[in-house]
Amino acid sequence: MVVSSSRTLEGGTAAAADKQEKGEELFVHHDAGRVTVRAVNADIQKLLGEIARKTGVNLAVDDAVKAKVSLNLRDQTPDELLRTIASAYGLALSE
């Protein structure tokens, strides 16, 4: 869900909100062939590297791929997960 507003934060809370917005979070969990990922403002290279490390999937990611990603995907196979990320961020995926 994306929410936009014309309202602004008052005083010092704007700086705190901006700092929190720029924070990075990355969590990848692999169990019984299923993967759960939570990423907030995470570097896509780090995300894909962590997915490869946790799942054992061989990935080659072009150095030109650069993006900050935010997503929450639960209980997907590694293949489903990679296809979803590629589709969501306009990336080409080949085997």
Tab-separated table of N, CA and C in Angstrom:
chain	number	residue	atom	x	y	z
A	1	MET	N	0.850	-1.167	0.000
A	1	MET	CA	0.000	0.000	0.000
A	1	MET	C	0.894	1.228	0.000
A	2	VAL	N	0.567	2.199	-0.813
A	2	VAL	CA	1.289	3.457	-0.857
A	2	VAL	C	0.324	4.547	-0.445
A	3	VAL	N	0.775	5.364	0.488
A	3	VAL	CA	-0.040	6.474	0.957
A	3	VAL	C	0.737	7.753	0.729
A	4	SER	N	0.107	8.735	0.132
A	4	SER	CA	0.752	10.033	-0.026
A	4	SER	C	-0.132	11.096	0.574
A	5	SER	N	0.519	12.148	1.035
A	5	SER	CA	-0.221	13.205	1.702
A	5	SER	C	0.469	14.534	1.469
A	6	SER	N	-0.286	15.611	1.510
A	6	SER	CA	0.297	16.940	1.395
A	6	SER	C	0.714	17.469	2.767
A	7	ARG	N	0.398	16.712	3.814
A	7	ARG	CA	0.766	17.134	5.165
A	7	ARG	C	2.254	16.955	5.389
A	8	THR	N	2.820	17.800	6.218
A	8	THR	CA	4.231	17.682	6.571
A	8	THR	C	4.354	17.492	8.072
A	9	LEU	N	5.475	16.913	8.470
A	9	LEU	CA	5.736	16.727	9.895
A	9	LEU	C	6.247	18.026	10.479
A	10	GLU	N	5.885	18.281	11.699
A	10	GLU	CA	6.290	19.514	12.367
A	10	GLU	C	7.610	19.332	13.106
A	11	GLY	N	8.413	20.390	13.147
A	11	GLY	CA	9.607	20.432	13.986
A	11	GLY	C	10.614	19.346	13.711
A	12	GLY	N	11.207	18.815	14.809
A	12	GLY	CA	12.269	17.836	14.721
A	12	GLY	C	11.811	16.470	14.267
A	13	THR	N	10.525	16.228	14.244
A	13	THR	CA	10.060	14.901	13.846
A	13	THR	C	10.300	14.633	12.363
A	14	ALA	N	10.415	15.670	11.560
A	14	ALA	CA	10.672	15.478	10.133
A	14	ALA	C	12.045	14.864	9.921
A	15	ALA	N	13.041	15.331	10.653
A	15	ALA	CA	14.392	14.785	10.527
A	15	ALA	C	14.424	13.328	10.981
A	16	ALA	N	13.726	13.005	12.041
A	16	ALA	CA	13.689	11.624	12.542
A	16	ALA	C	12.988	10.707	11.539
A	17	ALA	N	11.903	11.184	10.952
A	17	ALA	CA	11.179	10.380	9.971
A	17	ALA	C	12.030	10.164	8.726
A	18	ASP	N	12.767	11.202	8.297
A	18	ASP	CA	13.627	11.085	7.131
A	18	ASP	C	14.732	10.073	7.384
A	19	LYS	N	15.318	10.102	8.565
A	19	LYS	CA	16.373	9.165	8.926
A	19	LYS	C	15.837	7.735	8.931
A	20	GLN	N	14.652	7.528	9.472
A	20	GLN	CA	14.047	6.205	9.527
A	20	GLN	C	13.715	5.722	8.114
A	21	GLU	N	13.263	6.631	7.251
A	21	GLU	CA	12.902	6.294	5.877
A	21	GLU	C	14.106	5.781	5.101
A	22	LYS	N	15.290	6.336	5.380
A	22	LYS	CA	16.492	5.951	4.665
A	22	LYS	C	17.113	4.688	5.231
A	23	GLY	N	16.620	4.186	6.365
A	23	GLY	CA	17.166	2.986	6.973
A	23	GLY	C	16.985	1.772	6.080
A	24	GLU	N	17.910	0.853	6.211
A	24	GLU	CA	17.868	-0.357	5.408
A	24	GLU	C	17.571	-1.553	6.302
A	25	GLU	N	16.702	-2.422	5.813
A	25	GLU	CA	16.382	-3.653	6.522
A	25	GLU	C	16.396	-4.786	5.511
A	26	LEU	N	17.014	-5.918	5.894
A	26	LEU	CA	17.071	-7.060	5.004
A	26	LEU	C	17.002	-8.340	5.822
A	27	PHE	N	16.002	-9.163	5.527
A	27	PHE	CA	15.810	-10.439	6.212
A	27	PHE	C	15.452	-11.482	5.165
A	28	VAL	N	16.213	-12.583	5.131
A	28	VAL	CA	15.938	-13.697	4.221
A	28	VAL	C	15.964	-14.971	5.049
A	29	HIS	N	14.877	-15.732	4.988
A	29	HIS	CA	14.788	-16.995	5.722
A	29	HIS	C	14.416	-18.106	4.747
A	30	HIS	N	15.179	-19.207	4.797
A	30	HIS	CA	14.950	-20.352	3.915
A	30	HIS	C	14.742	-21.581	4.778
A	31	ASP	N	13.605	-22.262	4.565
A	31	ASP	CA	13.306	-23.461	5.339
A	31	ASP	C	12.426	-24.387	4.501
A	32	ALA	N	12.835	-25.644	4.403
A	32	ALA	CA	12.058	-26.672	3.697
A	32	ALA	C	11.706	-26.257	2.261
A	33	GLY	N	12.673	-25.631	1.577
A	33	GLY	CA	12.450	-25.270	0.178
A	33	GLY	C	11.618	-24.023	-0.048
A	34	ARG	N	11.238	-23.332	1.010
A	34	ARG	CA	10.432	-22.105	0.906
A	34	ARG	C	11.235	-20.934	1.463
A	35	VAL	N	11.004	-19.770	0.886
A	35	VAL	CA	11.773	-18.580	1.265
A	35	VAL	C	10.831	-17.460	1.674
A	36	THR	N	11.231	-16.758	2.726
A	36	THR	CA	10.534	-15.549	3.169
A	36	THR	C	11.542	-14.409	3.138
A	37	VAL	N	11.151	-13.285	2.544
A	37	VAL	CA	12.030	-12.127	2.419
A	37	VAL	C	11.306	-10.887	2.896
A	38	ARG	N	12.001	-10.082	3.695
A	38	ARG	CA	11.519	-8.744	4.054
A	38	ARG	C	12.677	-7.804	3.787
A	39	ALA	N	12.438	-6.845	2.920
A	39	ALA	CA	13.464	-5.864	2.576
A	39	ALA	C	12.839	-4.479	2.589
A	40	VAL	N	13.517	-3.564	3.230
A	40	VAL	CA	13.088	-2.166	3.258
A	40	VAL	C	14.282	-1.326	2.837
A	41	ASN	N	14.128	-0.642	1.713
A	41	ASN	CA	15.171	0.243	1.197
A	41	ASN	C	16.509	-0.489	1.092
A	42	ALA	N	16.475	-1.753	0.694
A	42	ALA	CA	17.681	-2.579	0.626
A	42	ALA	C	18.280	-2.553	-0.775
A	43	ASP	N	19.585	-2.624	-0.838
A	43	ASP	CA	20.284	-2.699	-2.108
A	43	ASP	C	19.956	-4.033	-2.776
A	44	ILE	N	19.545	-4.000	-4.036
A	44	ILE	CA	19.121	-5.219	-4.719
A	44	ILE	C	20.266	-6.218	-4.881
A	45	GLN	N	21.486	-5.736	-5.030
A	45	GLN	CA	22.633	-6.637	-5.123
A	45	GLN	C	22.810	-7.425	-3.818
A	46	LYS	N	22.672	-6.733	-2.682
A	46	LYS	CA	22.762	-7.407	-1.380
A	46	LYS	C	21.622	-8.404	-1.206
A	47	LEU	N	20.427	-8.003	-1.603
A	47	LEU	CA	19.259	-8.872	-1.475
A	47	LEU	C	19.444	-10.158	-2.276
A	48	LEU	N	19.810	-10.035	-3.541
A	48	LEU	CA	19.971	-11.209	-4.384
A	48	LEU	C	21.134	-12.078	-3.914
A	49	GLY	N	22.199	-11.454	-3.426
A	49	GLY	CA	23.317	-12.210	-2.873
A	49	GLY	C	22.909	-13.018	-1.657
A	50	GLU	N	22.098	-12.428	-0.801
A	50	GLU	CA	21.634	-13.122	0.403
A	50	GLU	C	20.684	-14.260	0.051
A	51	ILE	N	19.829	-14.039	-0.941
A	51	ILE	CA	18.941	-15.108	-1.400
A	51	ILE	C	19.773	-16.274	-1.937
A	52	ALA	N	20.787	-15.980	-2.738
A	52	ALA	CA	21.642	-17.031	-3.282
A	52	ALA	C	22.368	-17.779	-2.161
A	53	ARG	N	22.872	-17.054	-1.206
A	53	ARG	CA	23.604	-17.667	-0.093
A	53	ARG	C	22.714	-18.587	0.730
A	54	LYS	N	21.512	-18.119	1.054
A	54	LYS	CA	20.613	-18.895	1.916
A	54	LYS	C	19.985	-20.084	1.194
A	55	THR	N	19.714	-19.944	-0.105
A	55	THR	CA	19.003	-21.007	-0.826
A	55	THR	C	19.924	-21.955	-1.588
A	56	GLY	N	21.148	-21.528	-1.839
A	56	GLY	CA	22.061	-22.346	-2.625
A	56	GLY	C	21.856	-22.212	-4.123
A	57	VAL	N	20.998	-21.301	-4.540
A	57	VAL	CA	20.749	-21.056	-5.963
A	57	VAL	C	21.928	-20.276	-6.537
A	58	ASN	N	22.393	-20.692	-7.711
A	58	ASN	CA	23.472	-19.967	-8.388
A	58	ASN	C	22.888	-18.776	-9.128
A	59	LEU	N	23.367	-17.588	-8.788
A	59	LEU	CA	22.889	-16.364	-9.428
A	59	LEU	C	24.067	-15.568	-9.966
A	60	ALA	N	23.889	-14.993	-11.112
A	60	ALA	CA	24.837	-14.030	-11.657
A	60	ALA	C	24.039	-12.757	-11.918
A	61	VAL	N	24.432	-11.685	-11.274
A	61	VAL	CA	23.709	-10.422	-11.396
A	61	VAL	C	24.629	-9.396	-12.045
A	62	ASP	N	24.149	-8.806	-13.127
A	62	ASP	CA	24.919	-7.798	-13.841
A	62	ASP	C	25.232	-6.627	-12.911
A	63	ASP	N	26.453	-6.088	-13.018
A	63	ASP	CA	26.850	-4.942	-12.204
A	63	ASP	C	26.007	-3.705	-12.481
A	64	ALA	N	25.363	-3.652	-13.642
A	64	ALA	CA	24.529	-2.498	-13.996
A	64	ALA	C	23.207	-2.491	-13.230
A	65	VAL	N	22.859	-3.613	-12.593
A	65	VAL	CA	21.610	-3.688	-11.830
A	65	VAL	C	21.812	-2.952	-10.514
A	66	LYS	N	21.129	-1.839	-10.388
A	66	LYS	CA	21.232	-1.025	-9.182
A	66	LYS	C	19.839	-0.533	-8.825
A	67	ALA	N	19.429	-0.791	-7.605
A	67	ALA	CA	18.119	-0.317	-7.150
A	67	ALA	C	18.025	-0.507	-5.648
A	68	LYS	N	17.217	0.298	-5.029
A	68	LYS	CA	16.826	0.098	-3.639
A	68	LYS	C	15.448	-0.537	-3.696
A	69	VAL	N	15.263	-1.626	-2.988
A	69	VAL	CA	14.003	-2.353	-3.062
A	69	VAL	C	13.350	-2.462	-1.693
A	70	SER	N	12.035	-2.478	-1.722
A	70	SER	CA	11.241	-2.717	-0.523
A	70	SER	C	10.171	-3.731	-0.900
A	71	LEU	N	10.181	-4.854	-0.202
A	71	LEU	CA	9.203	-5.896	-0.479
A	71	LEU	C	9.062	-6.820	0.719
A	72	ASN	N	7.945	-7.518	0.740
A	72	ASN	CA	7.659	-8.498	1.784
A	72	ASN	C	7.011	-9.691	1.098
A	73	LEU	N	7.778	-10.761	0.939
A	73	LEU	CA	7.299	-11.955	0.249
A	73	LEU	C	7.444	-13.139	1.188
A	74	ARG	N	6.401	-13.929	1.291
A	74	ARG	CA	6.404	-15.036	2.249
A	74	ARG	C	6.165	-16.369	1.568
A	75	ASP	N	6.892	-17.367	2.064
A	75	ASP	CA	6.636	-18.763	1.732
A	75	ASP	C	6.590	-19.036	0.232
A	76	GLN	N	7.647	-18.619	-0.482
A	76	GLN	CA	7.734	-18.865	-1.921
A	76	GLN	C	8.921	-19.773	-2.213
A	77	THR	N	8.847	-20.499	-3.318
A	77	THR	CA	10.020	-21.258	-3.748
A	77	THR	C	11.063	-20.252	-4.233
A	78	PRO	N	12.339	-20.631	-4.252
A	78	PRO	CA	13.349	-19.703	-4.772
A	78	PRO	C	13.031	-19.225	-6.190
A	79	ASP	N	12.530	-20.118	-7.041
A	79	ASP	CA	12.178	-19.750	-8.410
A	79	ASP	C	11.052	-18.716	-8.441
A	80	GLU	N	10.003	-18.949	-7.669
A	80	GLU	CA	8.882	-17.994	-7.592
A	80	GLU	C	9.371	-16.638	-7.087
A	81	LEU	N	10.211	-16.681	-6.072
A	81	LEU	CA	10.729	-15.458	-5.461
A	81	LEU	C	11.528	-14.634	-6.468
A	82	LEU	N	12.451	-15.277	-7.166
A	82	LEU	CA	13.275	-14.562	-8.136
A	82	LEU	C	12.447	-14.017	-9.293
A	83	ARG	N	11.468	-14.779	-9.739
A	83	ARG	CA	10.597	-14.295	-10.823
A	83	ARG	C	9.767	-13.088	-10.362
A	84	THR	N	9.300	-13.124	-9.127
A	84	THR	CA	8.519	-12.015	-8.591
A	84	THR	C	9.364	-10.753	-8.488
A	85	ILE	N	10.584	-10.886	-7.972
A	85	ILE	CA	11.479	-9.723	-7.839
A	85	ILE	C	11.832	-9.174	-9.220
A	86	ALA	N	12.166	-10.060	-10.155
A	86	ALA	CA	12.511	-9.613	-11.514
A	86	ALA	C	11.344	-8.869	-12.158
A	87	SER	N	10.157	-9.415	-12.006
A	87	SER	CA	8.971	-8.786	-12.590
A	87	SER	C	8.681	-7.429	-11.946
A	88	ALA	N	8.784	-7.369	-10.639
A	88	ALA	CA	8.452	-6.138	-9.915
A	88	ALA	C	9.429	-4.998	-10.198
A	89	TYR	N	10.693	-5.332	-10.488
A	89	TYR	CA	11.698	-4.301	-10.682
A	89	TYR	C	12.200	-4.211	-12.120
A	90	GLY	N	11.465	-4.820	-13.066
A	90	GLY	CA	11.769	-4.695	-14.477
A	90	GLY	C	13.100	-5.306	-14.882
A	91	LEU	N	13.437	-6.440	-14.291
A	91	LEU	CA	14.696	-7.095	-14.594
A	91	LEU	C	14.469	-8.288	-15.509
A	92	ALA	N	15.451	-8.592	-16.336
A	92	ALA	CA	15.393	-9.771	-17.199
A	92	ALA	C	15.969	-10.940	-16.415
A	93	LEU	N	15.321	-12.066	-16.527
A	93	LEU	CA	15.740	-13.271	-15.810
A	93	LEU	C	15.885	-14.396	-16.830
A	94	SER	N	17.044	-15.042	-16.851
A	94	SER	CA	17.224	-16.165	-17.778
A	94	SER	C	17.940	-17.294	-17.052
A	95	GLU	N	17.681	-18.499	-17.524
A	95	GLU	CA	18.298	-19.671	-16.910
A	95	GLU	C	19.442	-20.164	-17.756
